[in-house]
Amino acid sequence: MGYVKIKKASGFDLVCAENVKSVKLQAGEGEGDPTVIAVTYVGDSSSNNIVGASSFVQADVDKIIVAIDKVNGINGPGIFPADLSQV
């Protein structure tokens, strides 16, 4: 089982890189809370949120996806189709 290390102010957290269903930006839980990165897994309806001191951006999500692809390199990277007509 592979993990992606996410730096914290002191140490790091681990994000499991197997059976990832989605990695996306999500609004914070309360009004004014920063945007978080929500990681969901196959077979799990809840998400594991990566919460920062301020809001994350799409580039942060992209970096996590690249790291997950590297961890799962033996299985091959995630396959993205050509750009669709809508996002």
CSV table of C-alpha atoms in Angstrom, one decimal:
chain,number,residue,atom,x,y,z
A,1,MET,CA,0.0,0.0,0.0
A,2,GLY,CA,1.4,3.4,-1.0
A,3,TYR,CA,1.0,6.7,0.7
A,4,VAL,CA,1.5,10.4,-0.2
A,5,LYS,CA,3.1,12.5,2.5
A,6,ILE,CA,1.5,15.9,3.1
A,7,LYS,CA,3.7,18.4,5.0
A,8,LYS,CA,2.3,20.0,8.1
A,9,ALA,CA,3.7,22.7,10.3
A,10,SER,CA,5.2,20.0,12.4
A,11,GLY,CA,5.8,16.6,10.6
A,12,PHE,CA,3.5,15.2,8.0
A,13,ASP,CA,0.2,13.4,7.4
A,14,LEU,CA,-0.3,10.4,5.1
A,15,VAL,CA,-2.8,10.1,2.3
A,16,CYS,CA,-3.5,6.6,1.1
A,17,ALA,CA,-2.8,6.4,-2.7
A,18,GLU,CA,-4.8,3.2,-3.4
A,19,ASN,CA,-8.5,3.0,-4.5
A,20,VAL,CA,-8.7,6.8,-4.8
A,21,LYS,CA,-12.1,7.7,-6.4
A,22,SER,CA,-11.6,11.5,-6.6
A,23,VAL,CA,-9.4,14.4,-5.5
A,24,LYS,CA,-11.1,17.8,-5.7
A,25,LEU,CA,-11.5,21.2,-4.1
A,26,GLN,CA,-14.4,21.5,-1.6
A,27,ALA,CA,-15.7,24.5,0.3
A,28,GLY,CA,-14.9,24.5,4.0
A,29,GLU,CA,-17.5,23.3,6.4
A,30,GLY,CA,-18.3,26.7,8.0
A,31,GLU,CA,-18.9,30.1,6.4
A,32,GLY,CA,-15.5,31.7,5.8
A,33,ASP,CA,-13.6,28.5,6.3
A,34,PRO,CA,-10.8,27.9,3.8
A,35,THR,CA,-11.3,25.6,0.7
A,36,VAL,CA,-10.0,22.1,1.5
A,37,ILE,CA,-8.9,19.2,-0.7
A,38,ALA,CA,-11.3,16.3,-0.4
A,39,VAL,CA,-10.0,12.8,-1.2
A,40,THR,CA,-12.6,10.1,-1.6
A,41,TYR,CA,-12.1,6.4,-2.0
A,42,VAL,CA,-13.9,3.6,-3.9
A,43,GLY,CA,-16.5,2.1,-1.6
A,44,ASP,CA,-16.5,5.1,0.8
A,45,SER,CA,-19.1,7.8,0.6
A,46,SER,CA,-17.3,10.1,3.0
A,47,SER,CA,-14.2,12.1,2.2
A,48,ASN,CA,-10.9,12.7,3.9
A,49,ASN,CA,-10.2,16.4,3.9
A,50,ILE,CA,-6.8,18.0,3.7
A,51,VAL,CA,-7.2,21.3,5.6
A,52,GLY,CA,-4.7,24.1,5.3
A,53,ALA,CA,-4.3,27.5,7.1
A,54,SER,CA,-5.7,29.1,4.0
A,55,SER,CA,-7.6,28.0,0.9
A,56,PHE,CA,-6.1,25.5,-1.5
A,57,VAL,CA,-6.1,26.0,-5.2
A,58,GLN,CA,-6.5,23.6,-8.2
A,59,ALA,CA,-2.7,23.5,-8.7
A,60,ASP,CA,-2.5,21.8,-5.2
A,61,VAL,CA,-5.0,19.2,-6.3
A,62,ASP,CA,-3.0,18.6,-9.4
A,63,LYS,CA,0.2,18.0,-7.4
A,64,ILE,CA,-1.5,15.4,-5.2
A,65,ILE,CA,-2.8,13.6,-8.3
A,66,VAL,CA,0.7,13.5,-9.8
A,67,ALA,CA,2.0,12.2,-6.5
A,68,ILE,CA,-0.7,9.5,-6.4
A,69,ASP,CA,0.3,8.5,-10.0
A,70,LYS,CA,3.9,8.2,-9.0
A,71,VAL,CA,3.1,6.0,-6.0
A,72,ASN,CA,0.9,3.8,-8.2
A,73,GLY,CA,3.5,3.9,-11.1
A,74,ILE,CA,3.6,0.1,-11.3
A,75,ASN,CA,-0.1,0.2,-12.2
A,76,GLY,CA,0.4,3.0,-14.7
A,77,PRO,CA,-0.6,6.7,-14.3
A,78,GLY,CA,-4.2,7.8,-14.3
A,79,ILE,CA,-5.5,8.2,-17.7
A,80,PHE,CA,-7.1,11.5,-18.6
A,81,PRO,CA,-9.1,11.7,-21.9
A,82,ALA,CA,-8.5,14.5,-24.3
A,83,ASP,CA,-10.3,17.7,-23.1
A,84,LEU,CA,-14.0,17.3,-23.1
A,85,SER,CA,-16.4,19.9,-24.4
A,86,GLN,CA,-17.2,20.9,-20.8
A,87,VAL,CA,-15.4,20.7,-17.4
